[in-house]
Amino acid sequence: MEMRFGTGLWGLGVCRWLALGLVFFAMGCRAGWAQGATAPDSAQTEEYIHKSWDELSRSMTDCHSLKDVKVTSDPVLYIPAEMAAPDAVKGLTESCGVKIVTLPKRITKLGDLMPAELAADKMAPGLLYLPNKYVVPGGRFNEMYGWDSYFIVLGLIADHREELARGMVDNFYFEIEHYGAVLNANRTYFLTRSQPPFLTSMIRAVYEDPASFPDRATAMAWLETGYERATKDYETWMRPEHQAGHTGLARYYDFGEGPVPEMADDSTYYPDVIRWLVAHPAENHGFLMKGPAEPNAEEAARLKNTSCDVTKSTVCAKAEAEGYRLTRDFYEGDRAMRESGFDTSFRFEAFSGATHHYAPVCLNSLLFRYERDMEHFAHLLGKVDDAHVWDERAKKRDAAMQRYLWSPKEGTFADYDFTRARSSTYAYVTSLYPLWAGVATREQAAQIEGKLKLFERPGGMAMSNTASGMQWDEPFGWAPTNWLAVVGLEAYQFKDDAKRIAEEFTSTIDRGFAKDGTIREKYNVETGTSDVKVLAGYKSNAIGFGWTNGVYLKMAALK
C-alpha cells in the first residue's frame, strides 16, 4: 500500500503531473479509447440518465423498494409510533410478504431509539416509512440517502422532474419530524446517525426552481415548513456529542456502538482492517487489542466495554483476526466516518478510525453554508430577529474555521485534530469545500486554486494524493466532490478551471458508458475509466448511479 504525502504538507511535483499525463495517454490506448471501443457519445449518456430516474425510483408500495441486500432478514416496514399505517401500505403483507410494524416509541432525536432495542425485542432491521416516491443511488443502496439526495435533486430539477425532487425534500421533512433528523438513510440501523448536512441546499434548489410550485403562496408555505424542519435538523449538529472539543466547530459522530450492522454482507471488512493493522504496527494508533475469536463469558463481558458486544452483534462476533480485535475507540471513529459519507479512506488515520477526533473542513463548510442559507430563508420569511441569529452563528463558525482550519503556511484549509491540537497533513479534495460554501476569502481561494494539481487528474478530481487502496482516496474520483469543486471554482471566477474539470469528469463518464452502457458510483480518474479496484470495504463499483447522473447533467450544462 503506497502512502504519498508529497513535498511538505501539500506538495506535488510538476514532473509527476506531466508523467501522469503520459501514463494517462498510454492507459487510455490500452483501455481502447482510440481502438476497439464504442466512441463516447454524450447524447447517449444523457438518454440513459433520462430513463434511469424511473428505474432508480422507489416507493413504499413497491415490493422491490423494501428489500435490503445488506441485511438478509425478511423485509420489514416500520411506521412511526405516532401514526397509523397508511392505507396504501396495509396490503404489502399479502402482496410483498412484508411485515408491517409500528415503532415502539416516538423519536425526537438521533439515538432516541437504538437499533439494539429493536433487536432485543426480536424486531428485525427494516425500512422506515416515507410518504413520497424517492430516487435511490443504485446497486446495494436501495433506500433514500442523506447526502446522495442533494446531487440527485439537482439532476432531477435539471431534467424537469420537479415533482419527484420536491417529494424527496418533503421526505426529509418527514424524517426530521418522525425520526429526529435527516438520516444516513431510511433504515432502522441508521437511526443513530445523519449524513453531511445538505438539507438547506436541497430546499434552495427546489424553492428557487420556478417550475416546482404552482404559485408564490404555495412556495412560501413550503419554505416556511422547510425553515421549521431545518431549524430542528440543525440542532442535531449542535448537540454536545457533535462538538469538536472547545473549538466552536463540529465533528461527525454516531450515537450507536460497535461495528455497523450494514456490514453484515461484507464479513471480511473488519478482519481485513485488523490484518492490515497487525502488518503495519506504526499505523495502529490505539485501534487494536488482544481478543479471542471465541470468547468465553468473562472475555465477552470485557469486550463489551473495550471493543464491542459479541453476544448481540454477529458482525462484532466475526470481527477478529490473528488473535486481535478492534477497540471501542476505533468503532466510534468507524461510525463517525460513515456519517461523513467518506467510507473508507485513510484521511483520518488508518481506515479513518480517528474520524471522531477531528474537526473536518467538509462538515464545517457545510454548516457555514447551512447557517447562511437559514439567514437567507429568515429574511424571505420576514423573520428579522432570526436572520440576525443565523448571521451571528455563521460569523462565529467563520472565525473558528479561520483559526483552526486555515493553514497560512501551506495556503489551504486542513482538518484539525482537536484531541492533539494539530492540523492534519493529509491532502484531501475537501479543502475546496470552503469555496463552494463561500467561507474562503479571495486571497485564500487563489492559494487553493494554485494547488489544484494536487488532486486534478486527466479524468477529473481525485479524492486525495494518497493511494491507500480505499475507495475514497486516490486514484478515485466521485461525482459529489467533483461538482462541489467545480461550483466553488466558478463562484470565485476561476471559470476556466471549472469548465476544464467538468469536461474531464463528464468525459470519463462518457467513456465508461461507451464501454459497458452503465453509469457508475465512482471512477478511476487517473486512467479516466470506470475500472476500479478497491482493496477493502465496498469493493464493487455500483451501477445506477443517482448522484453521478445528477452531476453529469449539471456539468454538461456548463460546457
XYZ file of C-alpha atoms in Angstrom:
559
model
C 0.000 0.000 0.000
C 1.506 3.296 -1.107
C 1.306 6.365 1.110
C 2.211 9.590 -0.730
C 2.319 12.881 1.113
C 4.397 14.795 -1.416
C 6.887 17.527 -0.562
C 5.863 19.347 2.582
C 2.276 19.275 3.710
C 0.593 19.586 0.328
C 3.437 19.277 -2.173
C 3.221 17.561 -5.529
C 5.965 17.844 -8.129
C 5.193 19.176 -11.579
C 7.231 16.319 -13.017
C 4.800 13.814 -11.524
C 1.883 15.696 -13.067
C 3.476 15.630 -16.503
C 4.317 11.972 -16.087
C 0.723 11.238 -15.165
C -0.370 12.776 -18.447
C 1.823 10.344 -20.374
C 0.628 7.424 -18.275
C -2.962 8.541 -18.844
C -2.458 8.560 -22.623
C -0.882 5.115 -22.589
C -3.559 3.671 -20.351
C -6.240 5.252 -22.497
C -4.928 3.478 -25.559
C -4.758 0.163 -23.716
C -8.316 0.681 -22.447
C -9.462 1.027 -26.020
C -10.431 4.698 -26.098
C -8.957 5.043 -29.572
C -9.310 1.479 -30.774
C -11.820 -1.309 -30.388
C -14.320 0.555 -28.201
C -17.559 2.365 -28.949
C -16.873 6.070 -29.341
C -18.088 8.107 -26.362
C -21.339 9.895 -27.132
C -22.706 12.397 -24.606
C -26.166 12.218 -26.192
C -26.350 8.501 -25.414
C -25.190 9.122 -21.850
C -27.901 11.721 -21.338
C -30.557 9.459 -22.827
C -29.581 6.757 -20.334
C -29.894 9.259 -17.480
C -33.337 10.435 -18.633
C -34.577 6.837 -18.441
C -32.734 5.842 -15.287
C -34.680 8.063 -12.872
C -37.716 5.800 -13.094
C -35.582 2.664 -12.724
C -33.982 4.122 -9.596
C -37.273 5.349 -8.109
C -38.740 3.591 -5.085
C -41.936 3.892 -3.070
C -43.496 2.211 -0.061
C -45.954 0.355 -2.293
C -43.234 -1.152 -4.498
C -42.098 -4.576 -3.272
C -38.606 -4.038 -4.671
C -38.183 -0.931 -2.513
C -38.460 -2.920 0.700
C -35.620 -5.345 0.044
C -32.249 -4.830 1.719
C -29.392 -6.899 0.346
C -27.077 -5.512 3.041
C -29.087 -7.289 5.728
C -30.564 -10.601 4.687
C -33.556 -10.747 7.050
C -37.106 -10.811 5.693
C -38.343 -7.325 4.774
C -39.980 -5.222 7.479
C -41.589 -1.803 7.082
C -41.653 0.368 10.212
C -44.292 3.035 10.795
C -43.728 5.945 13.236
C -45.231 5.320 16.684
C -47.440 8.404 16.475
C -49.268 7.494 13.271
C -51.371 4.660 11.933
C -50.229 2.622 8.973
C -51.400 4.395 5.786
C -53.987 2.536 3.750
C -51.580 2.376 0.814
C -49.209 0.043 2.675
C -51.682 -2.192 4.508
C -51.776 -4.694 1.670
C -47.991 -5.141 1.500
C -48.009 -8.181 3.758
C -50.069 -10.120 1.246
C -48.610 -8.646 -1.954
C -44.929 -8.461 -0.961
C -44.539 -10.679 2.094
C -43.594 -7.607 4.111
C -44.148 -7.397 7.852
C -45.578 -4.025 8.908
C -44.556 -2.942 12.406
C -45.153 0.213 14.423
C -42.048 1.602 16.125
C -42.194 1.137 19.913
C -41.890 4.833 20.780
C -41.836 8.341 19.356
C -38.423 9.522 18.158
C -37.434 13.154 18.640
C -33.665 12.982 18.073
C -30.942 10.645 16.899
C -30.306 7.887 19.420
C -33.784 8.019 20.999
C -34.402 4.530 19.645
C -31.312 2.377 19.316
C -31.299 -0.471 16.791
C -30.200 -2.753 19.635
C -33.531 -2.058 21.372
C -35.386 -3.413 18.357
C -33.106 -6.436 18.236
C -33.739 -7.101 21.937
C -37.451 -7.344 21.135
C -36.654 -9.660 18.218
C -37.594 -6.938 15.747
C -35.531 -7.294 12.581
C -33.822 -4.385 10.799
C -36.168 -2.782 8.314
C -37.172 0.141 6.150
C -38.541 3.319 7.714
C -41.731 4.564 6.097
C -41.588 7.687 3.914
C -44.684 9.182 2.267
C -43.300 10.071 -1.165
C -41.503 8.365 -4.013
C -37.717 8.841 -3.995
C -34.627 8.029 -6.031
C -32.039 5.619 -4.614
C -28.337 5.653 -5.526
C -28.311 2.189 -7.136
C -26.609 -1.158 -6.556
C -26.855 -2.367 -2.961
C -28.108 1.053 -1.829
C -31.872 0.582 -2.022
C -33.020 3.421 0.257
C -33.022 7.249 0.292
C -29.680 8.659 1.444
C -28.958 11.935 3.199
C -26.297 13.490 1.008
C -26.697 11.492 -2.203
C -30.134 13.048 -2.465
C -28.792 16.597 -2.851
C -26.999 15.742 -6.079
C -29.931 13.608 -7.210
C -32.308 16.532 -6.596
C -30.079 18.813 -8.682
C -30.237 16.295 -11.518
C -33.996 15.840 -11.244
C -34.581 19.576 -11.466
C -32.198 19.833 -14.419
C -34.174 17.024 -16.078
C -37.548 18.685 -15.351
C -38.614 16.104 -12.773
C -39.629 18.754 -10.255
C -42.393 16.777 -8.559
C -40.032 13.932 -7.736
C -37.368 16.346 -6.471
C -39.793 18.210 -4.229
C -41.218 14.939 -2.926
C -37.759 13.835 -1.840
C -37.222 17.026 0.162
C -40.670 16.519 1.692
C -39.463 13.067 2.715
C -36.619 14.706 4.631
C -39.143 16.946 6.370
C -40.945 13.723 7.356
C -37.706 12.155 8.627
C -36.954 15.161 10.819
C -40.470 15.206 12.232
C -40.814 11.470 12.871
C -37.253 10.065 13.086
C -35.478 13.002 14.724
C -33.183 14.233 11.920
C -32.136 13.759 8.330
C -30.925 10.166 8.466
C -27.972 8.486 6.826
C -30.796 6.611 5.064
C -34.274 5.369 5.942
C -33.356 2.065 7.586
C -33.691 1.315 11.297
C -29.944 0.734 11.659
C -29.393 4.356 10.583
C -31.417 5.825 13.462
C -28.130 6.702 15.196
C -26.519 8.933 12.592
C -27.091 11.549 9.941
C -25.012 12.414 6.855
C -23.326 15.583 5.540
C -25.907 18.382 6.049
C -27.116 19.422 2.599
C -30.741 19.980 3.611
C -30.829 23.759 3.137
C -29.083 23.367 -0.215
C -31.835 20.988 -1.290
C -34.502 23.389 -0.057
C -32.944 26.239 -2.030
C -32.650 24.132 -5.167
C -36.372 23.316 -5.107
C -37.620 26.688 -3.875
C -35.608 28.649 -6.447
C -36.852 26.494 -9.331
C -39.908 28.279 -10.824
C -41.426 25.041 -12.086
C -41.602 23.437 -8.627
C -44.681 25.336 -7.415
C -47.981 26.449 -8.953
C -47.811 29.880 -7.308
C -45.797 32.003 -4.907
C -48.131 31.419 -1.958
C -47.564 27.657 -2.188
C -43.818 28.181 -2.471
C -43.726 30.414 0.618
C -45.806 27.979 2.677
C -43.455 25.168 1.661
C -40.437 27.302 2.580
C -41.964 28.063 5.978
C -42.264 24.348 6.682
C -38.743 23.800 5.424
C -37.411 26.529 7.692
C -39.014 24.907 10.747
C -37.738 21.440 9.867
C -34.242 22.666 9.008
C -34.073 24.518 12.329
C -34.774 21.261 14.126
C -32.298 19.332 11.998
C -29.608 21.947 12.728
C -29.970 21.135 16.434
C -28.567 17.676 15.659
C -25.203 19.250 14.832
C -25.276 21.463 17.924
C -25.597 18.571 20.364
C -22.591 18.130 22.706
C -21.629 14.847 21.051
C -21.194 16.622 17.723
C -18.874 19.304 19.096
C -15.160 19.175 18.290
C -13.883 19.874 21.769
C -13.754 23.587 22.583
C -13.009 24.766 19.050
C -16.517 26.008 18.288
C -16.516 23.618 15.345
C -18.435 20.405 14.689
C -17.384 16.802 14.184
C -19.019 13.698 12.791
C -20.474 11.369 15.414
C -22.718 8.287 15.508
C -24.760 7.608 18.640
C -24.520 3.844 18.185
C -21.897 1.424 19.435
C -19.721 -1.264 17.892
C -19.454 -2.275 14.240
C -22.206 -1.110 11.912
C -24.944 -3.671 11.106
C -24.963 -2.849 7.394
C -21.546 -4.504 7.032
C -23.205 -7.877 7.619
C -22.880 -8.614 3.909
C -19.141 -7.851 3.944
C -17.948 -10.122 6.712
C -14.281 -9.704 5.751
C -14.035 -5.928 6.204
C -13.245 -5.677 9.907
C -10.940 -8.735 9.848
C -9.185 -7.172 6.848
C -8.669 -3.985 8.868
C -7.200 -5.986 11.738
C -4.819 -7.891 9.479
C -3.612 -4.673 7.866
C -3.020 -3.016 11.247
C -1.112 -6.055 12.502
C 1.098 -5.859 9.422
C 1.589 -2.075 9.852
C 2.084 -1.573 13.602
C 3.235 2.036 13.152
C -0.283 2.871 11.869
C -2.020 1.266 14.857
C -2.950 4.317 16.916
C -4.815 2.518 19.658
C -7.032 0.637 17.212
C -6.080 -2.951 18.145
C -6.399 -5.039 21.273
C -5.909 -8.699 22.084
C -9.129 -10.645 21.797
C -10.019 -14.281 21.054
C -12.145 -15.473 18.170
C -14.452 -17.391 20.511
C -14.506 -15.571 23.853
C -15.913 -17.167 26.974
C -18.445 -15.322 29.144
C -15.789 -13.427 31.102
C -13.955 -12.371 27.949
C -17.217 -11.390 26.249
C -18.068 -9.117 29.198
C -14.661 -7.447 28.908
C -15.005 -6.999 25.147
C -18.403 -5.347 25.597
C -16.683 -2.431 27.362
C -13.409 -2.343 25.436
C -14.414 -3.424 21.928
C -17.982 -4.487 21.071
C -20.702 -6.839 22.253
C -20.140 -10.265 20.693
C -23.365 -11.570 22.245
C -25.621 -9.087 20.420
C -23.836 -8.353 17.154
C -22.939 -11.054 14.663
C -20.735 -8.523 12.861
C -18.870 -7.933 16.125
C -18.550 -11.662 16.787
C -16.838 -12.151 13.422
C -14.607 -9.069 13.733
C -11.459 -10.927 14.772
C -8.196 -11.917 13.111
C -4.828 -13.225 14.277
C -5.860 -13.029 17.923
C -6.828 -9.361 17.749
C -9.979 -7.284 17.858
C -10.718 -3.632 17.228
C -11.048 -1.206 20.122
C -14.153 0.666 21.139
C -12.445 3.891 20.054
C -11.894 2.514 16.550
C -15.578 1.636 16.243
C -16.538 5.166 17.325
C -14.311 6.534 14.577
C -15.581 3.981 12.063
C -19.179 5.004 12.725
C -18.329 8.717 12.543
C -16.588 8.074 9.222
C -19.813 6.620 7.853
C -21.727 9.724 8.875
C -19.146 11.728 6.911
C -20.057 9.780 3.763
C -16.372 9.146 3.026
C -16.253 5.466 3.842
C -13.484 4.415 3.544
C -10.232 6.379 3.202
C -7.050 6.986 5.217
C -7.905 10.654 5.697
C -8.381 10.326 9.452
C -5.584 7.834 10.104
C -5.770 4.167 9.115
C -9.214 3.346 7.697
C -10.329 6.733 9.111
C -10.610 5.138 12.531
C -9.984 8.517 14.207
C -12.704 10.489 12.381
C -14.369 11.500 15.641
C -11.151 13.179 16.836
C -11.207 15.762 14.048
C -12.990 18.983 13.168
C -13.300 18.396 9.407
C -13.195 21.064 6.728
C -16.123 19.492 4.872
C -18.626 19.380 7.731
C -17.905 22.886 8.968
C -18.059 24.303 5.446
C -21.470 22.663 5.047
C -22.683 24.065 8.361
C -21.453 27.544 7.435
C -23.430 27.291 4.201
C -26.413 25.937 6.184
C -26.302 28.941 8.526
C -26.077 31.394 5.630
C -28.972 29.647 3.866
C -31.058 29.852 7.014
C -30.273 33.559 7.326
C -31.491 33.970 3.736
C -34.684 31.989 4.421
C -35.367 34.045 7.547
C -35.160 37.256 5.533
C -37.515 35.848 2.881
C -39.995 34.879 5.603
C -39.778 38.219 7.391
C -38.061 36.759 10.457
C -35.611 39.621 11.027
C -34.524 38.578 14.518
C -33.925 35.009 13.363
C -31.838 36.282 10.469
C -29.578 38.119 12.899
C -29.117 34.947 14.969
C -28.134 32.917 11.916
C -25.746 35.650 10.799
C -24.004 35.569 14.179
C -23.719 31.786 14.059
C -22.148 31.918 10.605
C -19.688 34.612 11.696
C -18.628 32.550 14.721
C -18.090 29.465 12.579
C -16.157 31.534 10.048
C -13.863 32.806 12.792
C -13.339 29.300 14.187
C -12.574 27.914 10.726
C -10.043 30.660 10.129
C -8.413 29.935 13.470
C -8.311 26.139 13.395
C -8.746 25.008 9.788
C -6.865 27.581 7.709
C -3.115 26.933 7.381
C -1.409 30.195 6.264
C 1.934 28.472 5.803
C 0.534 25.878 3.425
C -2.144 28.101 1.937
C -5.031 25.675 2.344
C -7.791 24.510 4.666
C -6.920 21.351 6.604
C -8.801 19.104 9.035
C -7.946 19.746 12.691
C -7.226 17.056 15.282
C -8.692 18.725 18.348
C -7.524 15.935 20.681
C -3.864 16.658 19.868
C -4.218 20.293 18.808
C -2.676 19.885 15.368
C -3.622 20.183 11.723
C -3.841 17.143 9.505
C -1.068 16.539 6.984
C -3.405 14.602 4.705
C -4.163 16.404 1.458
C -7.840 15.924 0.651
C -10.124 17.359 -2.008
C -12.492 18.690 0.669
C -10.012 21.561 1.013
C -12.083 23.071 -1.834
C -15.360 22.936 0.121
C -14.790 26.432 1.597
C -15.009 27.808 -1.954
C -18.372 26.129 -2.504
C -19.583 27.318 0.901
C -18.314 30.877 0.429
C -16.209 30.890 3.587
C -12.855 31.376 1.812
C -11.538 34.884 1.209
C -10.459 35.869 -2.297
C -6.811 35.511 -1.301
C -7.412 32.070 0.228
C -9.315 30.934 -2.843
C -6.427 31.979 -5.074
C -3.976 29.955 -2.984
C -6.255 26.903 -3.066
C -6.721 27.225 -6.816
C -2.935 27.190 -7.152
C -2.897 23.685 -5.663
C -5.413 22.047 -7.978
C -2.740 19.753 -9.387
C -2.658 18.020 -6.030
C -5.974 16.433 -6.998
C -6.664 17.099 -10.653
C -6.029 14.094 -12.853
C -6.752 13.616 -16.552
C -10.189 12.187 -15.727
C -11.272 14.666 -13.047
C -10.575 15.432 -9.404
C -9.178 12.614 -7.257
C -10.116 12.442 -3.599
C -6.540 12.712 -2.338
C -2.944 12.243 -3.416
C -2.547 9.147 -1.246
C -3.087 5.766 -2.883
C -4.299 3.861 0.174
C -6.330 1.319 -1.788
C -9.573 2.677 -0.290
C -12.410 3.907 -2.473
C -12.375 7.486 -1.134
C -8.679 8.031 -1.892
C -6.526 8.395 -4.985
C -6.910 7.419 -7.809
C -10.676 7.500 -7.396
C -12.925 10.417 -8.209
C -16.554 10.845 -7.236
C -19.373 12.963 -8.606
C -20.194 14.961 -5.436
C -16.691 16.225 -4.749
C -16.050 16.956 -8.421
C -19.241 19.006 -8.550
C -18.548 20.958 -5.367
C -15.037 21.728 -6.615
C -16.408 22.952 -9.957
C -19.097 25.141 -8.351
C -16.634 26.567 -5.840
C -14.078 27.455 -8.503
C -16.735 29.057 -10.670
C -18.044 31.102 -7.730
C -14.585 32.637 -7.256
C -14.321 33.357 -11.004
C -11.920 30.511 -11.832
C -14.219 29.677 -14.718
C -11.585 28.075 -16.945
C -10.654 25.658 -14.169
C -14.301 24.848 -13.509
C -15.050 24.199 -17.162
C -11.927 22.085 -17.632
C -12.634 19.847 -14.647
C -16.276 19.471 -15.668
C -15.207 18.384 -19.148
C -12.638 15.958 -17.724
C -15.127 14.265 -15.431
C -18.030 14.110 -17.879
C -15.666 12.677 -20.495
C -14.712 9.960 -18.020
C -18.402 9.147 -17.517
C -18.957 9.129 -21.290
C -16.066 6.711 -21.815
C -17.365 4.406 -19.125
C -20.837 4.438 -20.631
C -19.470 3.769 -24.124
C -17.596 0.773 -22.757
C -20.407 -1.069 -20.975
C -23.598 1.008 -21.119
C -23.617 1.892 -17.410
C -23.063 4.869 -15.134
C -21.091 4.090 -12.004
C -20.760 5.122 -8.408
C -17.099 6.159 -8.761
C -14.317 6.347 -11.352
C -10.573 5.939 -11.692
C -9.659 9.482 -12.675
C -6.013 8.683 -13.354
C -6.999 6.331 -16.168
C -10.250 8.130 -16.920
C -12.237 4.888 -16.763
C -14.756 3.043 -14.596
C -12.185 0.316 -13.890
C -11.972 0.397 -10.105
C -10.031 -1.960 -7.834
C -10.647 -1.391 -4.115
C -8.644 -3.367 -1.547
C -11.059 -3.279 1.392
C -14.525 -2.027 2.213
C -17.068 -1.536 -0.549
C -15.146 -3.263 -3.318
C -17.824 -3.128 -6.017
C -18.466 -0.185 -8.320
C -22.235 0.054 -8.136
C -24.333 0.691 -11.227
C -27.007 3.373 -11.264
C -25.934 5.799 -10.196
C -28.019 8.574 -8.693
C -25.525 11.277 -7.844
C -23.371 10.629 -10.899
C -26.467 11.103 -13.061
C -27.308 14.410 -11.395
C -23.787 15.793 -11.525
C -23.364 14.782 -15.163
C -26.419 16.804 -16.175
C -25.273 19.836 -14.191
C -21.727 19.666 -15.570
C -22.950 19.177 -19.130
C -24.815 22.467 -18.814
C -21.526 24.265 -18.084
C -19.940 23.312 -21.403
